[in-house]
JSON list of N, CA and C in Angstrom, two decimals:
[
{"chain": "A", "resi": 473, "resn": "MET", "atom": "N", "xyz": [0.84, -1.19, 0.01]},
{"chain": "A", "resi": 473, "resn": "MET", "atom": "CA", "xyz": [0.02, 0.00, -0.03]},
{"chain": "A", "resi": 473, "resn": "MET", "atom": "C", "xyz": [0.86, 1.24, 0.00]},
{"chain": "A", "resi": 474, "resn": "GLY", "atom": "N", "xyz": [2.01, 1.22, 0.64]},
{"chain": "A", "resi": 474, "resn": "GLY", "atom": "CA", "xyz": [2.90, 2.36, 0.65]},
{"chain": "A", "resi": 474, "resn": "GLY", "atom": "C", "xyz": [2.54, 3.36, 1.72]},
{"chain": "A", "resi": 475, "resn": "HIS", "atom": "N", "xyz": [3.09, 4.55, 1.60]},
{"chain": "A", "resi": 475, "resn": "HIS", "atom": "CA", "xyz": [2.88, 5.62, 2.59]},
{"chain": "A", "resi": 475, "resn": "HIS", "atom": "C", "xyz": [1.68, 6.45, 2.19]},
{"chain": "A", "resi": 476, "resn": "LEU", "atom": "N", "xyz": [0.69, 6.53, 3.04]},
{"chain": "A", "resi": 476, "resn": "LEU", "atom": "CA", "xyz": [-0.50, 7.34, 2.76]},
{"chain": "A", "resi": 476, "resn": "LEU", "atom": "C", "xyz": [-0.56, 8.55, 3.64]},
{"chain": "A", "resi": 477, "resn": "ARG", "atom": "N", "xyz": [-1.12, 9.63, 3.10]},
{"chain": "A", "resi": 477, "resn": "ARG", "atom": "CA", "xyz": [-1.27, 10.90, 3.82]},
{"chain": "A", "resi": 477, "resn": "ARG", "atom": "C", "xyz": [-2.65, 11.44, 3.56]},
{"chain": "A", "resi": 478, "resn": "CYS", "atom": "N", "xyz": [-3.16, 12.20, 4.52]},
{"chain": "A", "resi": 478, "resn": "CYS", "atom": "CA", "xyz": [-4.44, 12.86, 4.36]},
{"chain": "A", "resi": 478, "resn": "CYS", "atom": "C", "xyz": [-4.22, 14.20, 3.61]},
{"chain": "A", "resi": 479, "resn": "PRO", "atom": "N", "xyz": [-4.93, 14.44, 2.56]},
{"chain": "A", "resi": 479, "resn": "PRO", "atom": "CA", "xyz": [-4.70, 15.68, 1.80]},
{"chain": "A", "resi": 479, "resn": "PRO", "atom": "C", "xyz": [-5.30, 16.91, 2.55]},
{"chain": "A", "resi": 480, "resn": "ARG", "atom": "N", "xyz": [-6.18, 16.68, 3.50]},
{"chain": "A", "resi": 480, "resn": "ARG", "atom": "CA", "xyz": [-6.85, 17.75, 4.24]},
{"chain": "A", "resi": 480, "resn": "ARG", "atom": "C", "xyz": [-6.06, 18.19, 5.43]},
{"chain": "A", "resi": 481, "resn": "CYS", "atom": "N", "xyz": [-5.71, 17.23, 6.32]},
{"chain": "A", "resi": 481, "resn": "CYS", "atom": "CA", "xyz": [-5.04, 17.61, 7.58]},
{"chain": "A", "resi": 481, "resn": "CYS", "atom": "C", "xyz": [-3.60, 17.12, 7.67]},
{"chain": "A", "resi": 482, "resn": "GLN", "atom": "N", "xyz": [-3.11, 16.44, 6.62]},
{"chain": "A", "resi": 482, "resn": "GLN", "atom": "CA", "xyz": [-1.72, 15.94, 6.54]},
{"chain": "A", "resi": 482, "resn": "GLN", "atom": "C", "xyz": [-1.45, 14.79, 7.53]},
{"chain": "A", "resi": 483, "resn": "GLY", "atom": "N", "xyz": [-2.53, 14.25, 8.13]},
{"chain": "A", "resi": 483, "resn": "GLY", "atom": "CA", "xyz": [-2.37, 13.10, 9.05]},
{"chain": "A", "resi": 483, "resn": "GLY", "atom": "C", "xyz": [-1.90, 11.86, 8.31]},
{"chain": "A", "resi": 484, "resn": "SER", "atom": "N", "xyz": [-1.30, 10.93, 9.09]},
{"chain": "A", "resi": 484, "resn": "SER", "atom": "CA", "xyz": [-0.87, 9.68, 8.44]},
{"chain": "A", "resi": 484, "resn": "SER", "atom": "C", "xyz": [-1.48, 8.46, 9.12]},
{"chain": "A", "resi": 485, "resn": "GLN", "atom": "N", "xyz": [-2.46, 8.66, 10.00]},
{"chain": "A", "resi": 485, "resn": "GLN", "atom": "CA", "xyz": [-3.14, 7.52, 10.63]},
{"chain": "A", "resi": 485, "resn": "GLN", "atom": "C", "xyz": [-4.50, 7.35, 9.95]},
{"chain": "A", "resi": 486, "resn": "TYR", "atom": "N", "xyz": [-4.80, 6.11, 9.64]},
{"chain": "A", "resi": 486, "resn": "TYR", "atom": "CA", "xyz": [-6.03, 5.84, 8.89]},
{"chain": "A", "resi": 486, "resn": "TYR", "atom": "C", "xyz": [-6.61, 4.49, 9.27]},
{"chain": "A", "resi": 487, "resn": "ARG", "atom": "N", "xyz": [-7.86, 4.30, 8.88]},
{"chain": "A", "resi": 487, "resn": "ARG", "atom": "CA", "xyz": [-8.51, 3.00, 8.98]},
{"chain": "A", "resi": 487, "resn": "ARG", "atom": "C", "xyz": [-8.84, 2.55, 7.57]},
{"chain": "A", "resi": 488, "resn": "VAL", "atom": "N", "xyz": [-8.98, 1.26, 7.38]},
{"chain": "A", "resi": 488, "resn": "VAL", "atom": "CA", "xyz": [-9.28, 0.71, 6.06]},
{"chain": "A", "resi": 488, "resn": "VAL", "atom": "C", "xyz": [-10.61, -0.05, 6.12]},
{"chain": "A", "resi": 489, "resn": "SER", "atom": "N", "xyz": [-11.45, 0.23, 5.14]},
{"chain": "A", "resi": 489, "resn": "SER", "atom": "CA", "xyz": [-12.74, -0.46, 5.09]},
{"chain": "A", "resi": 489, "resn": "SER", "atom": "C", "xyz": [-13.09, -0.81, 3.64]},
{"chain": "A", "resi": 490, "resn": "SER", "atom": "N", "xyz": [-13.57, -1.99, 3.40]},
{"chain": "A", "resi": 490, "resn": "SER", "atom": "CA", "xyz": [-13.99, -2.38, 2.08]},
{"chain": "A", "resi": 490, "resn": "SER", "atom": "C", "xyz": [-15.15, -1.54, 1.57]},
{"chain": "A", "resi": 491, "resn": "PHE", "atom": "N", "xyz": [-15.91, -0.95, 2.48]},
{"chain": "A", "resi": 491, "resn": "PHE", "atom": "CA", "xyz": [-17.05, -0.12, 2.10]},
{"chain": "A", "resi": 491, "resn": "PHE", "atom": "C", "xyz": [-16.59, 1.22, 1.54]},
{"chain": "A", "resi": 492, "resn": "ASP", "atom": "N", "xyz": [-15.38, 1.65, 1.80]},
{"chain": "A", "resi": 492, "resn": "ASP", "atom": "CA", "xyz": [-14.86, 2.92, 1.34]},
{"chain": "A", "resi": 492, "resn": "ASP", "atom": "C", "xyz": [-14.02, 2.79, 0.05]},
{"chain": "A", "resi": 493, "resn": "VAL", "atom": "N", "xyz": [-13.87, 1.60, -0.51]},
{"chain": "A", "resi": 493, "resn": "VAL", "atom": "CA", "xyz": [-13.11, 1.39, -1.73]},
{"chain": "A", "resi": 493, "resn": "VAL", "atom": "C", "xyz": [-13.92, 1.97, -2.89]},
{"chain": "A", "resi": 494, "resn": "LYS", "atom": "N", "xyz": [-13.24, 2.83, -3.69]},
{"chain": "A", "resi": 494, "resn": "LYS", "atom": "CA", "xyz": [-13.79, 3.46, -4.87]},
{"chain": "A", "resi": 494, "resn": "LYS", "atom": "C", "xyz": [-12.68, 3.88, -5.78]},
{"chain": "A", "resi": 495, "resn": "HIS", "atom": "N", "xyz": [-12.97, 4.42, -6.94]},
{"chain": "A", "resi": 495, "resn": "HIS", "atom": "CA", "xyz": [-11.94, 4.77, -7.92]},
{"chain": "A", "resi": 495, "resn": "HIS", "atom": "C", "xyz": [-10.91, 5.76, -7.34]},
{"chain": "A", "resi": 496, "resn": "GLY", "atom": "N", "xyz": [-11.38, 6.77, -6.61]},
{"chain": "A", "resi": 496, "resn": "GLY", "atom": "CA", "xyz": [-10.47, 7.76, -6.03]},
{"chain": "A", "resi": 496, "resn": "GLY", "atom": "C", "xyz": [-9.81, 7.29, -4.75]},
{"chain": "A", "resi": 497, "resn": "ASN", "atom": "N", "xyz": [-10.25, 6.17, -4.19]},
{"chain": "A", "resi": 497, "resn": "ASN", "atom": "CA", "xyz": [-9.68, 5.67, -2.94]},
{"chain": "A", "resi": 497, "resn": "ASN", "atom": "C", "xyz": [-9.59, 4.12, -3.06]},
{"chain": "A", "resi": 498, "resn": "PRO", "atom": "N", "xyz": [-8.66, 3.63, -3.86]},
{"chain": "A", "resi": 498, "resn": "PRO", "atom": "CA", "xyz": [-8.61, 2.20, -4.15]},
{"chain": "A", "resi": 498, "resn": "PRO", "atom": "C", "xyz": [-8.24, 1.31, -2.98]},
{"chain": "A", "resi": 499, "resn": "PHE", "atom": "N", "xyz": [-7.66, 1.91, -1.91]},
{"chain": "A", "resi": 499, "resn": "PHE", "atom": "CA", "xyz": [-7.31, 1.12, -0.71]},
{"chain": "A", "resi": 499, "resn": "PHE", "atom": "C", "xyz": [-8.43, 1.11, 0.33]},
{"chain": "A", "resi": 500, "resn": "GLY", "atom": "N", "xyz": [-9.42, 2.03, 0.17]},
{"chain": "A", "resi": 500, "resn": "GLY", "atom": "CA", "xyz": [-10.46, 2.16, 1.16]},
{"chain": "A", "resi": 500, "resn": "GLY", "atom": "C", "xyz": [-9.96, 2.74, 2.44]},
{"chain": "A", "resi": 501, "resn": "ALA", "atom": "N", "xyz": [-8.96, 3.60, 2.39]},
{"chain": "A", "resi": 501, "resn": "ALA", "atom": "CA", "xyz": [-8.35, 4.18, 3.60]},
{"chain": "A", "resi": 501, "resn": "ALA", "atom": "C", "xyz": [-8.94, 5.55, 3.85]},
{"chain": "A", "resi": 502, "resn": "LYS", "atom": "N", "xyz": [-9.35, 5.81, 5.13]},
{"chain": "A", "resi": 502, "resn": "LYS", "atom": "CA", "xyz": [-9.92, 7.07, 5.54]},
{"chain": "A", "resi": 502, "resn": "LYS", "atom": "C", "xyz": [-9.09, 7.57, 6.77]},
{"chain": "A", "resi": 503, "resn": "CYS", "atom": "N", "xyz": [-8.85, 8.87, 6.77]},
{"chain": "A", "resi": 503, "resn": "CYS", "atom": "CA", "xyz": [-8.16, 9.51, 7.86]},
{"chain": "A", "resi": 503, "resn": "CYS", "atom": "C", "xyz": [-8.96, 9.34, 9.17]},
{"chain": "A", "resi": 504, "resn": "ILE", "atom": "N", "xyz": [-8.33, 8.99, 10.28]},
{"chain": "A", "resi": 504, "resn": "ILE", "atom": "CA", "xyz": [-9.03, 8.83, 11.51]},
{"chain": "A", "resi": 504, "resn": "ILE", "atom": "C", "xyz": [-9.35, 10.16, 12.20]},
{"chain": "A", "resi": 505, "resn": "PHE", "atom": "N", "xyz": [-8.75, 11.26, 11.75]},
{"chain": "A", "resi": 505, "resn": "PHE", "atom": "CA", "xyz": [-8.99, 12.53, 12.35]},
{"chain": "A", "resi": 505, "resn": "PHE", "atom": "C", "xyz": [-10.09, 13.31, 11.66]},
{"chain": "A", "resi": 506, "resn": "CYS", "atom": "N", "xyz": [-10.04, 13.43, 10.32]},
{"chain": "A", "resi": 506, "resn": "CYS", "atom": "CA", "xyz": [-11.05, 14.26, 9.60]},
{"chain": "A", "resi": 506, "resn": "CYS", "atom": "C", "xyz": [-11.89, 13.44, 8.63]},
{"chain": "A", "resi": 507, "resn": "LYS", "atom": "N", "xyz": [-11.68, 12.18, 8.54]},
{"chain": "A", "resi": 507, "resn": "LYS", "atom": "CA", "xyz": [-12.48, 11.24, 7.71]},
{"chain": "A", "resi": 507, "resn": "LYS", "atom": "C", "xyz": [-12.36, 11.49, 6.19]},
{"chain": "A", "resi": 508, "resn": "ALA", "atom": "N", "xyz": [-11.29, 12.18, 5.78]},
{"chain": "A", "resi": 508, "resn": "ALA", "atom": "CA", "xyz": [-11.01, 12.38, 4.37]},
{"chain": "A", "resi": 508, "resn": "ALA", "atom": "C", "xyz": [-10.38, 11.09, 3.78]},
{"chain": "A", "resi": 509, "resn": "ASP", "atom": "N", "xyz": [-10.55, 10.88, 2.45]},
{"chain": "A", "resi": 509, "resn": "ASP", "atom": "CA", "xyz": [-9.89, 9.79, 1.77]},
{"chain": "A", "resi": 509, "resn": "ASP", "atom": "C", "xyz": [-8.41, 9.98, 1.78]},
{"chain": "A", "resi": 510, "resn": "MET", "atom": "N", "xyz": [-7.67, 8.96, 2.11]},
{"chain": "A", "resi": 510, "resn": "MET", "atom": "CA", "xyz": [-6.19, 9.03, 2.11]},
{"chain": "A", "resi": 510, "resn": "MET", "atom": "C", "xyz": [-5.65, 8.90, 0.72]},
{"chain": "A", "resi": 511, "resn": "VAL", "atom": "N", "xyz": [-4.52, 9.52, 0.46]},
{"chain": "A", "resi": 511, "resn": "VAL", "atom": "CA", "xyz": [-3.87, 9.44, -0.86]},
{"chain": "A", "resi": 511, "resn": "VAL", "atom": "C", "xyz": [-2.39, 9.06, -0.64]},
{"chain": "A", "resi": 512, "resn": "SER", "atom": "N", "xyz": [-1.73, 8.57, -1.68]},
{"chain": "A", "resi": 512, "resn": "SER", "atom": "CA", "xyz": [-0.32, 8.21, -1.58]},
{"chain": "A", "resi": 512, "resn": "SER", "atom": "C", "xyz": [0.51, 9.43, -1.41]},
{"chain": "A", "resi": 513, "resn": "GLY", "atom": "N", "xyz": [1.71, 9.27, -0.84]},
{"chain": "A", "resi": 513, "resn": "GLY", "atom": "CA", "xyz": [2.58, 10.39, -0.57]},
{"chain": "A", "resi": 513, "resn": "GLY", "atom": "C", "xyz": [2.92, 11.22, -1.81]},
{"chain": "A", "resi": 514, "resn": "SER", "atom": "N", "xyz": [3.13, 10.56, -2.96]},
{"chain": "A", "resi": 514, "resn": "SER", "atom": "CA", "xyz": [3.44, 11.30, -4.18]},
{"chain": "A", "resi": 514, "resn": "SER", "atom": "C", "xyz": [2.27, 12.17, -4.64]},
{"chain": "A", "resi": 515, "resn": "THR", "atom": "N", "xyz": [1.05, 11.71, -4.39]},
{"chain": "A", "resi": 515, "resn": "THR", "atom": "CA", "xyz": [-0.16, 12.47, -4.75]},
{"chain": "A", "resi": 515, "resn": "THR", "atom": "C", "xyz": [-0.23, 13.70, -3.87]},
{"chain": "A", "resi": 516, "resn": "VAL", "atom": "N", "xyz": [0.08, 13.57, -2.60]},
{"chain": "A", "resi": 516, "resn": "VAL", "atom": "CA", "xyz": [0.05, 14.73, -1.71]},
{"chain": "A", "resi": 516, "resn": "VAL", "atom": "C", "xyz": [1.05, 15.77, -2.16]},
{"chain": "A", "resi": 517, "resn": "CYS", "atom": "N", "xyz": [2.22, 15.37, -2.56]},
{"chain": "A", "resi": 517, "resn": "CYS", "atom": "CA", "xyz": [3.27, 16.29, -3.07]},
{"chain": "A", "resi": 517, "resn": "CYS", "atom": "C", "xyz": [2.75, 17.07, -4.31]},
{"chain": "A", "resi": 518, "resn": "SER", "atom": "N", "xyz": [2.09, 16.37, -5.22]},
{"chain": "A", "resi": 518, "resn": "SER", "atom": "CA", "xyz": [1.60, 17.03, -6.40]},
{"chain": "A", "resi": 518, "resn": "SER", "atom": "C", "xyz": [0.46, 18.00, -6.05]},
{"chain": "A", "resi": 519, "resn": "LEU", "atom": "N", "xyz": [-0.40, 17.62, -5.09]},
{"chain": "A", "resi": 519, "resn": "LEU", "atom": "CA", "xyz": [-1.44, 18.51, -4.66]},
{"chain": "A", "resi": 519, "resn": "LEU", "atom": "C", "xyz": [-0.91, 19.78, -4.02]},
{"chain": "A", "resi": 520, "resn": "ILE", "atom": "N", "xyz": [0.11, 19.65, -3.18]},
{"chain": "A", "resi": 520, "resn": "ILE", "atom": "CA", "xyz": [0.75, 20.79, -2.53]},
{"chain": "A", "resi": 520, "resn": "ILE", "atom": "C", "xyz": [1.38, 21.70, -3.58]},
{"chain": "A", "resi": 521, "resn": "ASN", "atom": "N", "xyz": [2.03, 21.13, -4.59]},
{"chain": "A", "resi": 521, "resn": "ASN", "atom": "CA", "xyz": [2.64, 21.93, -5.64]},
{"chain": "A", "resi": 521, "resn": "ASN", "atom": "C", "xyz": [1.59, 22.73, -6.41]},
{"chain": "A", "resi": 522, "resn": "LYS", "atom": "N", "xyz": [0.46, 22.09, -6.67]},
{"chain": "A", "resi": 522, "resn": "LYS", "atom": "CA", "xyz": [-0.65, 22.78, -7.39]},
{"chain": "A", "resi": 522, "resn": "LYS", "atom": "C", "xyz": [-1.19, 23.92, -6.57]},
{"chain": "A", "resi": 523, "resn": "VAL", "atom": "N", "xyz": [-1.38, 23.71, -5.28]},
{"chain": "A", "resi": 523, "resn": "VAL", "atom": "CA", "xyz": [-1.88, 24.78, -4.43]},
{"chain": "A", "resi": 523, "resn": "VAL", "atom": "C", "xyz": [-0.88, 25.92, -4.35]},
{"chain": "A", "resi": 524, "resn": "ASN", "atom": "N", "xyz": [0.39, 25.64, -4.18]},
{"chain": "A", "resi": 524, "resn": "ASN", "atom": "CA", "xyz": [1.43, 26.66, -4.13]},
{"chain": "A", "resi": 524, "resn": "ASN", "atom": "C", "xyz": [1.47, 27.45, -5.43]},
{"chain": "A", "resi": 525, "resn": "ALA", "atom": "N", "xyz": [1.30, 26.78, -6.56]},
{"chain": "A", "resi": 525, "resn": "ALA", "atom": "CA", "xyz": [1.34, 27.48, -7.84]},
{"chain": "A", "resi": 525, "resn": "ALA", "atom": "C", "xyz": [0.15, 28.39, -7.99]},
{"chain": "A", "resi": 526, "resn": "ALA", "atom": "N", "xyz": [-1.03, 27.92, -7.53]},
{"chain": "A", "resi": 526, "resn": "ALA", "atom": "CA", "xyz": [-2.25, 28.72, -7.60]},
{"chain": "A", "resi": 526, "resn": "ALA", "atom": "C", "xyz": [-2.12, 29.92, -6.71]},
{"chain": "A", "resi": 527, "resn": "GLN", "atom": "N", "xyz": [-1.58, 29.79, -5.53]},
{"chain": "A", "resi": 527, "resn": "GLN", "atom": "CA", "xyz": [-1.40, 30.90, -4.59]},
{"chain": "A", "resi": 527, "resn": "GLN", "atom": "C", "xyz": [-0.41, 31.91, -5.17]},
{"chain": "A", "resi": 528, "resn": "ALA", "atom": "N", "xyz": [0.63, 31.42, -5.84]},
{"chain": "A", "resi": 528, "resn": "ALA", "atom": "CA", "xyz": [1.61, 32.31, -6.43]},
{"chain": "A", "resi": 528, "resn": "ALA", "atom": "C", "xyz": [0.95, 33.16, -7.55]},
{"chain": "A", "resi": 529, "resn": "ASN", "atom": "N", "xyz": [0.07, 32.54, -8.31]},
{"chain": "A", "resi": 529, "resn": "ASN", "atom": "CA", "xyz": [-0.63, 33.26, -9.39]},
{"chain": "A", "resi": 529, "resn": "ASN", "atom": "C", "xyz": [-1.59, 34.30, -8.81]},
{"chain": "A", "resi": 530, "resn": "ILE", "atom": "N", "xyz": [-2.20, 34.03, -7.68]},
{"chain": "A", "resi": 530, "resn": "ILE", "atom": "CA", "xyz": [-3.12, 34.99, -7.07]},
{"chain": "A", "resi": 530, "resn": "ILE", "atom": "C", "xyz": [-2.36, 36.22, -6.54]},
{"chain": "A", "resi": 531, "resn": "HIS", "atom": "N", "xyz": [-1.19, 35.97, -5.99]},
{"chain": "A", "resi": 531, "resn": "HIS", "atom": "CA", "xyz": [-0.42, 37.07, -5.40]},
{"chain": "A", "resi": 531, "resn": "HIS", "atom": "C", "xyz": [0.40, 37.89, -6.39]},
{"chain": "A", "resi": 532, "resn": "GLN", "atom": "N", "xyz": [0.30, 37.56, -7.65]},
{"chain": "A", "resi": 532, "resn": "GLN", "atom": "CA", "xyz": [1.07, 38.34, -8.67]},
{"chain": "A", "resi": 532, "resn": "GLN", "atom": "C", "xyz": [0.34, 39.55, -9.10]}
]
């Protein structure tokens, strides 16, 4: 499964349920703190880069 992170609160603790398996969450992992779908570490990095780029465009 690899290293998973929460895109909302950056938590790394999660629970896994077969009821939560879907296309966007193939492992069925949910953050135990905010209940968001967990994503792989590389996906979190790409999301952070997109947010930083958007913020840089706003501040120009």
